[in-house]
Amino acid sequence: MTATVSTSITGSTRYPIPELGPPGVHGICFSCDSIKGMDTAEETAIRLGSTATWYGVGILATDQELAEYWAEFCRRHGLHALFHPLDLDVCGTDPLDDRLLRSIGKRADELGSPWLNIDLAMWVREGETLLESLVPMALVDEAVDRAVDRIKHAQDVIGRPLTVENAPYPFVVGDRDILTLMTRIAERADCLMTIDVGHLYGLRTQCGLPPVLPSDDDIAWDRVVEAHMSGTFLRRFEGGVRVVDDKHDWPVGEEVWELADALLPRAPRLRSVMAEAEGMSADELTSSVRRFAARADHWWSAS
Ligand SMILES: [Fe+2]
């Protein structure tokens, strides 16, 4: 389904949150490795039945065959696809390539993804896709202008809204709060937001902050349509330095569930909560998604 695009009275292009499938559909999403995880995804989808309603597809813009494969997978299992392009670079230094953006738009059409999810990070460096080694956006005010300009341009060429996600932070540059920066970016670029609860827990823990901050009251929660969660791994170094890594093949820790419980009910338009699970077996993934479903009821309460 193509997103509805309208023009506001100020003349800027606005991307209202599109309806997909039954109006207001919300529910649990899962994701597997798009190349190595086909059998796991198939087995898990069969076992889950209607417990999951969305599936996260992370592929490159050039992968038409994979886009068609996962579109057919979603149709077969009654799942709605959410597209996460792995080569859309909204925080990098390479100029945006309109030909690539149009390819990303075609993949989104093939998948029927209502919006495109992208971490606020450098994804490409001098033409090379960084994939697992993406460089997170610096937590400084100057990062906002650059991201806004690139997101606006990408949305205009792709023709669908982007939802920007807080990236993982294996190292931190700057001292601004990521959700505050995301809100400024989303409001100025008129895009949507994804809260990765595990990434947020990790960043705030590394910075010695509590998981929930008073500034969270001022976040543009009405722009949040997706949330992600996965396992986390805390490493402690000399001098009190802590680093929290994402572990997609680990179960979600209690501290991340608690942060999700505290934040997600604030998002009245939350549609999808994703169990990011690349590397899990079908057994592990099935029970993980069932845990999400059992815990999820009050996350939708505001909507
Ligand atoms: Fe994520």
CSV table of C-alpha atoms and ligand atoms in Angstrom, one decimal:
chain,number,residue,atom,x,y,z
A,1,MET,CA,0.0,0.0,0.0
A,2,THR,CA,1.4,3.4,-0.9
A,3,ALA,CA,1.6,6.0,1.8
A,4,THR,CA,-0.7,9.0,1.5
A,5,VAL,CA,1.3,12.2,1.1
A,6,SER,CA,-0.4,15.6,1.7
A,7,THR,CA,0.8,19.1,1.9
A,8,SER,CA,0.3,21.2,5.0
A,9,ILE,CA,-0.7,24.9,5.1
A,10,THR,CA,2.9,25.8,5.7
A,11,GLY,CA,3.8,24.2,2.4
A,12,SER,CA,6.0,21.4,3.8
A,13,THR,CA,5.3,17.8,2.7
A,14,ARG,CA,3.7,15.8,5.4
A,15,TYR,CA,3.5,12.0,5.7
A,16,PRO,CA,0.5,11.0,7.8
A,17,ILE,CA,0.9,7.5,9.3
A,18,PRO,CA,-0.7,5.2,6.7
A,19,GLU,CA,-3.2,2.6,7.5
A,20,LEU,CA,-2.1,-0.9,6.7
A,21,GLY,CA,-4.4,-3.9,6.6
A,22,PRO,CA,-7.1,-3.6,9.2
A,23,PRO,CA,-7.2,0.1,10.3
A,24,GLY,CA,-5.0,0.6,13.4
A,25,VAL,CA,-3.5,-2.9,13.2
A,26,HIS,CA,-0.8,-3.3,15.9
A,27,GLY,CA,1.0,-6.2,17.3
A,28,ILE,CA,4.3,-8.2,17.6
A,29,CYS,CA,6.9,-8.3,14.8
A,30,PHE,CA,9.8,-10.7,14.5
A,31,SER,CA,12.9,-10.7,12.3
A,32,CYS,CA,15.5,-13.3,11.2
A,33,ASP,CA,18.6,-13.1,9.1
A,34,SER,CA,17.3,-12.3,5.6
A,35,ILE,CA,19.7,-14.8,3.9
A,36,LYS,CA,20.6,-17.4,6.5
A,37,GLY,CA,17.4,-17.3,8.5
A,38,MET,CA,14.8,-18.4,5.8
A,39,ASP,CA,14.1,-21.8,7.3
A,40,THR,CA,14.0,-20.4,10.9
A,41,ALA,CA,11.5,-17.8,9.8
A,42,GLU,CA,9.3,-20.3,8.0
A,43,GLU,CA,9.2,-22.7,10.9
A,44,THR,CA,8.6,-19.9,13.4
A,45,ALA,CA,5.8,-18.3,11.4
A,46,ILE,CA,4.0,-21.7,11.1
A,47,ARG,CA,4.3,-22.3,14.9
A,48,LEU,CA,3.2,-18.8,15.8
A,49,GLY,CA,0.1,-18.5,13.6
A,50,SER,CA,-1.6,-15.3,14.5
A,51,THR,CA,0.6,-14.5,17.5
A,52,ALA,CA,2.7,-12.2,15.3
A,53,THR,CA,1.3,-9.7,12.8
A,54,TRP,CA,4.4,-8.1,11.4
A,55,TYR,CA,7.8,-9.3,10.0
A,56,GLY,CA,10.9,-7.1,9.8
A,57,VAL,CA,12.9,-7.4,6.5
A,58,GLY,CA,16.5,-6.1,6.5
A,59,ILE,CA,17.9,-6.2,3.0
A,60,LEU,CA,20.0,-4.0,0.6
A,61,ALA,CA,18.3,-1.9,-2.1
A,62,THR,CA,19.8,-4.1,-4.8
A,63,ASP,CA,18.2,-7.3,-3.5
A,64,GLN,CA,15.1,-7.4,-5.6
A,65,GLU,CA,15.0,-11.2,-5.4
A,66,LEU,CA,15.1,-11.1,-1.6
A,67,ALA,CA,12.4,-8.5,-1.5
A,68,GLU,CA,10.2,-10.6,-3.6
A,69,TYR,CA,11.0,-13.7,-1.5
A,70,TRP,CA,10.1,-12.0,1.8
A,71,ALA,CA,7.0,-10.3,0.3
A,72,GLU,CA,5.7,-13.8,-0.7
A,73,PHE,CA,6.7,-15.1,2.8
A,74,CYS,CA,4.6,-12.4,4.4
A,75,ARG,CA,1.6,-12.9,2.1
A,76,ARG,CA,1.8,-16.7,2.8
A,77,HIS,CA,1.7,-16.2,6.6
A,78,GLY,CA,-0.6,-13.2,6.8
A,79,LEU,CA,2.2,-11.0,8.1
A,80,HIS,CA,2.7,-7.3,7.3
A,81,ALA,CA,6.3,-6.4,6.1
A,82,LEU,CA,8.3,-3.7,7.7
A,83,PHE,CA,11.3,-2.8,5.5
A,84,HIS,CA,14.7,-1.9,7.0
A,85,PRO,CA,17.0,-0.9,4.1
A,86,LEU,CA,20.6,-1.7,5.0
A,87,ASP,CA,22.1,0.9,2.7
A,88,LEU,CA,20.1,4.0,3.5
A,89,ASP,CA,22.6,6.4,5.1
A,90,VAL,CA,20.9,9.4,6.7
A,91,CYS,CA,23.8,10.4,9.0
A,92,GLY,CA,26.9,9.7,6.8
A,93,THR,CA,29.2,11.8,4.6
A,94,ASP,CA,28.7,10.2,1.2
A,95,PRO,CA,26.2,12.3,-0.9
A,96,LEU,CA,22.7,10.7,-1.1
A,97,ASP,CA,22.3,8.8,-4.4
A,98,ASP,CA,18.8,9.4,-6.0
A,99,ARG,CA,19.1,6.2,-8.1
A,100,LEU,CA,19.7,4.2,-4.9
A,101,LEU,CA,16.8,6.0,-3.2
A,102,ARG,CA,14.5,5.1,-6.1
A,103,SER,CA,15.6,1.4,-5.8
A,104,ILE,CA,14.8,1.5,-2.0
A,105,GLY,CA,11.4,2.9,-3.0
A,106,LYS,CA,10.8,-0.1,-5.3
A,107,ARG,CA,11.8,-2.6,-2.6
A,108,ALA,CA,9.3,-0.9,-0.3
A,109,ASP,CA,6.6,-1.2,-3.0
A,110,GLU,CA,7.4,-4.9,-3.5
A,111,LEU,CA,7.2,-5.5,0.3
A,112,GLY,CA,4.2,-3.2,0.8
A,113,SER,CA,6.0,-1.6,3.8
A,114,PRO,CA,4.1,1.4,5.1
A,115,TRP,CA,7.3,3.1,6.3
A,116,LEU,CA,11.0,2.4,6.2
A,117,ASN,CA,13.1,2.0,9.4
A,118,ILE,CA,16.6,3.3,9.6
A,119,ASP,CA,19.0,3.7,12.5
A,120,LEU,CA,20.4,7.3,13.0
A,121,ALA,CA,23.9,6.3,12.0
A,122,MET,CA,26.5,6.3,9.2
A,123,TRP,CA,25.6,3.2,7.2
A,124,VAL,CA,27.9,3.7,4.1
A,125,ARG,CA,31.4,5.1,3.9
A,126,GLU,CA,32.9,5.9,0.5
A,127,GLY,CA,30.5,3.5,-1.1
A,128,GLU,CA,31.1,0.6,1.3
A,129,THR,CA,28.1,-0.6,3.2
A,130,LEU,CA,29.1,-0.8,6.9
A,131,LEU,CA,26.3,-3.3,8.0
A,132,GLU,CA,27.5,-4.6,11.5
A,133,SER,CA,30.0,-1.7,11.9
A,134,LEU,CA,27.7,1.3,11.5
A,135,VAL,CA,28.8,4.5,13.2
A,136,PRO,CA,26.1,6.0,15.4
A,137,MET,CA,25.1,9.7,15.1
A,138,ALA,CA,27.2,11.9,17.4
A,139,LEU,CA,25.1,13.2,20.3
A,140,VAL,CA,25.6,16.9,19.5
A,141,ASP,CA,23.2,19.6,18.3
A,142,GLU,CA,25.1,19.9,15.0
A,143,ALA,CA,24.0,16.4,14.0
A,144,VAL,CA,20.4,17.5,13.8
A,145,ASP,CA,20.6,19.8,10.8
A,146,ARG,CA,22.5,17.3,8.7
A,147,ALA,CA,20.1,14.4,9.5
A,148,VAL,CA,17.0,16.6,8.8
A,149,ASP,CA,18.2,17.6,5.3
A,150,ARG,CA,19.1,14.0,4.3
A,151,ILE,CA,15.9,12.5,5.7
A,152,LYS,CA,13.7,15.1,4.0
A,153,HIS,CA,15.4,14.4,0.7
A,154,ALA,CA,15.2,10.6,1.1
A,155,GLN,CA,11.5,10.8,2.0
A,156,ASP,CA,10.7,13.0,-1.0
A,157,VAL,CA,12.5,10.6,-3.5
A,158,ILE,CA,11.3,7.4,-1.9
A,159,GLY,CA,7.7,8.6,-1.5
A,160,ARG,CA,7.2,6.9,1.9
A,161,PRO,CA,7.9,8.1,5.4
A,162,LEU,CA,11.1,7.1,7.3
A,163,THR,CA,11.0,6.1,10.9
A,164,VAL,CA,14.3,6.9,12.6
A,165,GLU,CA,15.7,4.7,15.2
A,166,ASN,CA,18.2,5.2,18.1
A,167,ALA,CA,21.3,3.3,17.0
A,168,PRO,CA,23.4,1.1,19.2
A,169,TYR,CA,26.3,3.1,20.8
A,170,PRO,CA,29.5,0.9,21.2
A,171,PHE,CA,31.2,4.3,21.9
A,172,VAL,CA,29.6,7.7,22.7
A,173,VAL,CA,30.5,11.1,21.2
A,174,GLY,CA,28.6,14.1,22.6
A,175,ASP,CA,26.4,14.5,25.7
A,176,ARG,CA,22.9,15.2,24.4
A,177,ASP,CA,20.0,12.9,25.1
A,178,ILE,CA,19.3,10.7,22.1
A,179,LEU,CA,15.5,10.8,22.4
A,180,THR,CA,15.6,14.6,22.6
A,181,LEU,CA,17.7,14.8,19.4
A,182,MET,CA,15.4,12.3,17.7
A,183,THR,CA,12.4,14.4,18.5
A,184,ARG,CA,14.0,17.5,17.1
A,185,ILE,CA,14.9,15.6,13.9
A,186,ALA,CA,11.5,14.0,13.5
A,187,GLU,CA,9.6,17.2,14.0
A,188,ARG,CA,11.7,19.2,11.6
A,189,ALA,CA,12.0,16.4,9.0
A,190,ASP,CA,8.3,15.3,9.5
A,191,CYS,CA,9.3,11.7,9.9
A,192,LEU,CA,8.3,8.9,12.3
A,193,MET,CA,10.3,7.4,15.2
A,194,THR,CA,11.3,3.9,16.3
A,195,ILE,CA,12.5,3.4,19.9
A,196,ASP,CA,14.9,0.5,20.3
A,197,VAL,CA,14.5,-0.1,24.0
A,198,GLY,CA,17.6,-2.2,24.3
A,199,HIS,CA,19.8,0.4,22.5
A,200,LEU,CA,18.3,3.1,24.8
A,201,TYR,CA,18.9,1.0,27.9
A,202,GLY,CA,22.5,0.4,26.8
A,203,LEU,CA,23.3,4.0,26.0
A,204,ARG,CA,21.9,5.4,29.2
A,205,THR,CA,23.7,2.7,31.3
A,206,GLN,CA,27.0,3.4,29.6
A,207,CYS,CA,26.5,7.1,30.3
A,208,GLY,CA,25.8,6.4,34.0
A,209,LEU,CA,22.2,7.6,33.7
A,210,PRO,CA,18.9,6.1,35.0
A,211,PRO,CA,16.9,4.2,32.3
A,212,VAL,CA,14.1,6.8,32.4
A,213,LEU,CA,14.8,10.5,32.4
A,214,PRO,CA,12.6,13.5,33.2
A,215,SER,CA,13.1,14.7,29.6
A,216,ASP,CA,11.3,11.6,28.4
A,217,ASP,CA,8.1,13.6,29.2
A,218,ASP,CA,8.8,15.9,26.3
A,219,ILE,CA,9.5,13.4,23.5
A,220,ALA,CA,7.2,13.4,20.4
A,221,TRP,CA,5.6,10.1,21.5
A,222,ASP,CA,2.8,10.6,18.9
A,223,ARG,CA,5.5,10.0,16.2
A,224,VAL,CA,6.6,6.6,17.6
A,225,VAL,CA,5.3,3.8,15.5
A,226,GLU,CA,7.8,1.0,16.1
A,227,ALA,CA,9.8,-0.4,19.1
A,228,HIS,CA,12.5,-3.0,19.1
A,229,MET,CA,13.9,-5.2,21.8
A,230,SER,CA,16.6,-7.9,22.0
A,231,GLY,CA,19.1,-9.3,24.5
A,232,THR,CA,21.8,-7.0,26.0
A,233,PHE,CA,25.3,-7.9,27.2
A,234,LEU,CA,27.0,-5.6,29.8
A,235,ARG,CA,30.9,-5.5,29.8
A,236,ARG,CA,32.7,-3.8,32.7
A,237,PHE,CA,36.2,-2.3,32.2
A,238,GLU,CA,38.8,-0.8,34.5
A,239,GLY,CA,37.9,2.7,35.7
A,240,GLY,CA,34.2,2.0,35.9
A,241,VAL,CA,33.7,2.0,32.1
A,242,ARG,CA,30.7,0.0,31.0
A,243,VAL,CA,29.8,-1.0,27.4
A,244,VAL,CA,26.4,-2.6,26.6
A,245,ASP,CA,26.2,-4.6,23.4
A,246,ASP,CA,23.1,-5.8,21.5
A,247,LYS,CA,22.7,-9.6,21.4
A,248,HIS,CA,20.0,-10.5,19.0
A,249,ASP,CA,20.4,-14.2,19.8
A,250,TRP,CA,19.9,-13.7,23.5
A,251,PRO,CA,16.6,-13.3,25.4
A,252,VAL,CA,15.4,-9.9,26.4
A,253,GLY,CA,16.7,-9.0,29.9
A,254,GLU,CA,14.4,-7.9,32.8
A,255,GLU,CA,15.8,-4.4,32.8
A,256,VAL,CA,14.8,-3.9,29.1
A,257,TRP,CA,11.3,-5.3,29.7
A,258,GLU,CA,10.9,-2.8,32.6
A,259,LEU,CA,12.1,0.1,30.4
A,260,ALA,CA,9.6,-1.0,27.7
A,261,ASP,CA,6.8,-1.1,30.3
A,262,ALA,CA,7.7,2.4,31.4
A,263,LEU,CA,8.0,4.0,28.0
A,264,LEU,CA,5.9,2.2,25.3
A,265,PRO,CA,2.5,3.0,26.8
A,266,ARG,CA,3.3,6.7,26.2
A,267,ALA,CA,3.2,6.2,22.4
A,268,PRO,CA,-0.4,6.4,21.3
A,269,ARG,CA,0.3,5.4,17.7
A,270,LEU,CA,2.7,2.5,18.4
A,271,ARG,CA,2.0,-0.2,15.8
A,272,SER,CA,4.7,-2.8,16.0
A,273,VAL,CA,7.0,-4.1,18.7
A,274,MET,CA,9.8,-6.2,17.2
A,275,ALA,CA,11.6,-9.2,18.7
A,276,GLU,CA,15.0,-8.7,16.9
A,277,ALA,CA,16.2,-12.3,16.8
A,278,GLU,CA,18.8,-12.9,14.1
A,279,GLY,CA,20.8,-16.0,15.1
A,280,MET,CA,18.1,-17.6,17.3
A,281,SER,CA,16.7,-21.1,16.5
A,282,ALA,CA,13.0,-21.6,15.7
A,283,ASP,CA,12.4,-22.9,19.2
A,284,GLU,CA,14.1,-19.9,20.9
A,285,LEU,CA,12.4,-17.4,18.5
A,286,THR,CA,8.9,-19.0,19.0
A,287,SER,CA,9.1,-18.8,22.7
A,288,SER,CA,10.6,-15.3,22.6
A,289,VAL,CA,7.8,-14.0,20.5
A,290,ARG,CA,5.3,-15.7,22.8
A,291,ARG,CA,6.9,-13.9,25.7
A,292,PHE,CA,6.5,-10.6,23.9
A,293,ALA,CA,2.8,-11.3,23.2
A,294,ALA,CA,2.1,-12.3,26.8
A,295,ARG,CA,3.8,-9.1,28.0
A,296,ALA,CA,2.4,-6.7,25.4
A,297,ASP,CA,-1.2,-6.0,26.4
A,298,HIS,CA,-0.7,-2.7,28.2
A,299,TRP,CA,1.9,-1.4,25.7
A,300,TRP,CA,-1.1,-0.7,23.4
A,301,SER,CA,-3.2,0.8,26.2
A,302,ALA,CA,-2.7,4.4,25.1
A,303,SER,CA,-3.9,3.7,21.6
B,1,FE,FE,16.6,-2.1,16.4
